[in-house]
Amino acid sequence: MHLPFGEISLDQRDLATLPVTSAQVLIVENKINLLTLPAVDRGLALGGLGAAALRL
């Protein structure tokens, strides 16, 4: 995705505008798990969603 930063926080509306065509997506339970993930090439991690994960 060639983003110029290692991490970012976006709301759902802004997340939907990212030009992602191919990525490894990981959904984690909480922000602590999210913030301790190692970097993954072409990786996109979503976390801290709680029950909102069902809306994905």
PDB file of C-alpha atoms in Angstrom:
ATOM      1  CA  MET A   1       0.000   0.000   0.000  1.00  0.00           C
ATOM      2  CA  HIS A   2       3.105   2.188   0.312  1.00  0.00           C
ATOM      3  CA  LEU A   3       1.779   4.331   3.136  1.00  0.00           C
ATOM      4  CA  PRO A   4       4.353   6.754   4.563  1.00  0.00           C
ATOM      5  CA  PHE A   5       3.815   5.678   8.194  1.00  0.00           C
ATOM      6  CA  GLY A   6       3.930   2.538  10.308  1.00  0.00           C
ATOM      7  CA  GLU A   7       0.561   2.929  11.982  1.00  0.00           C
ATOM      8  CA  ILE A   8      -2.560   5.032  11.628  1.00  0.00           C
ATOM      9  CA  SER A   9      -5.979   5.273  13.224  1.00  0.00           C
ATOM     10  CA  LEU A  10      -8.954   5.716  10.883  1.00  0.00           C
ATOM     11  CA  ASP A  11     -12.686   5.634  11.287  1.00  0.00           C
ATOM     12  CA  GLN A  12     -14.715   3.238   9.138  1.00  0.00           C
ATOM     13  CA  ARG A  13     -15.555   5.850   6.496  1.00  0.00           C
ATOM     14  CA  ASP A  14     -11.906   6.790   5.944  1.00  0.00           C
ATOM     15  CA  LEU A  15     -10.764   3.169   6.057  1.00  0.00           C
ATOM     16  CA  ALA A  16     -13.113   2.395   3.162  1.00  0.00           C
ATOM     17  CA  THR A  17     -11.293   4.942   0.964  1.00  0.00           C
ATOM     18  CA  LEU A  18      -7.859   3.282   1.209  1.00  0.00           C
ATOM     19  CA  PRO A  19      -6.705   1.951  -2.175  1.00  0.00           C
ATOM     20  CA  VAL A  20      -6.238  -1.647  -1.005  1.00  0.00           C
ATOM     21  CA  THR A  21      -6.322  -4.229  -3.790  1.00  0.00           C
ATOM     22  CA  SER A  22      -4.447  -7.064  -2.121  1.00  0.00           C
ATOM     23  CA  ALA A  23      -3.468  -7.374   1.527  1.00  0.00           C
ATOM     24  CA  GLN A  24      -3.181  -9.786   4.414  1.00  0.00           C
ATOM     25  CA  VAL A  25      -5.844  -8.657   6.882  1.00  0.00           C
ATOM     26  CA  LEU A  26      -5.627  -9.554  10.551  1.00  0.00           C
ATOM     27  CA  ILE A  27      -8.435  -8.738  12.976  1.00  0.00           C
ATOM     28  CA  VAL A  28      -7.407  -8.695  16.633  1.00  0.00           C
ATOM     29  CA  GLU A  29      -9.462  -8.436  19.795  1.00  0.00           C
ATOM     30  CA  ASN A  30      -8.046  -5.331  21.396  1.00  0.00           C
ATOM     31  CA  LYS A  31      -5.679  -2.421  20.927  1.00  0.00           C
ATOM     32  CA  ILE A  32      -2.915  -3.951  23.059  1.00  0.00           C
ATOM     33  CA  ASN A  33      -2.704  -6.917  20.692  1.00  0.00           C
ATOM     34  CA  LEU A  34      -2.878  -4.567  17.720  1.00  0.00           C
ATOM     35  CA  LEU A  35      -0.049  -2.352  18.933  1.00  0.00           C
ATOM     36  CA  THR A  36       2.283  -5.290  19.613  1.00  0.00           C
ATOM     37  CA  LEU A  37       1.940  -6.934  16.189  1.00  0.00           C
ATOM     38  CA  PRO A  38       5.100  -7.130  14.094  1.00  0.00           C
ATOM     39  CA  ALA A  39       5.127  -5.412  10.710  1.00  0.00           C
ATOM     40  CA  VAL A  40       3.929  -7.647   7.867  1.00  0.00           C
ATOM     41  CA  ASP A  41       4.561  -6.913   4.190  1.00  0.00           C
ATOM     42  CA  ARG A  42       1.237  -5.904   2.597  1.00  0.00           C
ATOM     43  CA  GLY A  43      -0.403  -6.381   5.990  1.00  0.00           C
ATOM     44  CA  LEU A  44      -3.403  -4.543   7.358  1.00  0.00           C
ATOM     45  CA  ALA A  45      -4.457  -5.053  10.964  1.00  0.00           C
ATOM     46  CA  LEU A  46      -7.764  -4.007  12.508  1.00  0.00           C
ATOM     47  CA  GLY A  47      -8.193  -3.984  16.246  1.00  0.00           C
ATOM     48  CA  GLY A  48     -10.155  -2.759  19.197  1.00  0.00           C
ATOM     49  CA  LEU A  49     -13.419  -3.475  17.413  1.00  0.00           C
ATOM     50  CA  GLY A  50     -15.193  -5.529  20.061  1.00  0.00           C
ATOM     51  CA  ALA A  51     -18.690  -6.451  18.880  1.00  0.00           C
ATOM     52  CA  ALA A  52     -18.244  -4.160  15.853  1.00  0.00           C
ATOM     53  CA  ALA A  53     -16.208  -6.917  14.183  1.00  0.00           C
ATOM     54  CA  LEU A  54     -19.512  -8.528  13.252  1.00  0.00           C
ATOM     55  CA  ARG A  55     -20.215  -5.610  10.898  1.00  0.00           C
ATOM     56  CA  LEU A  56     -17.155  -6.398   8.773  1.00  0.00           C
TER      57      LEU A  56
END
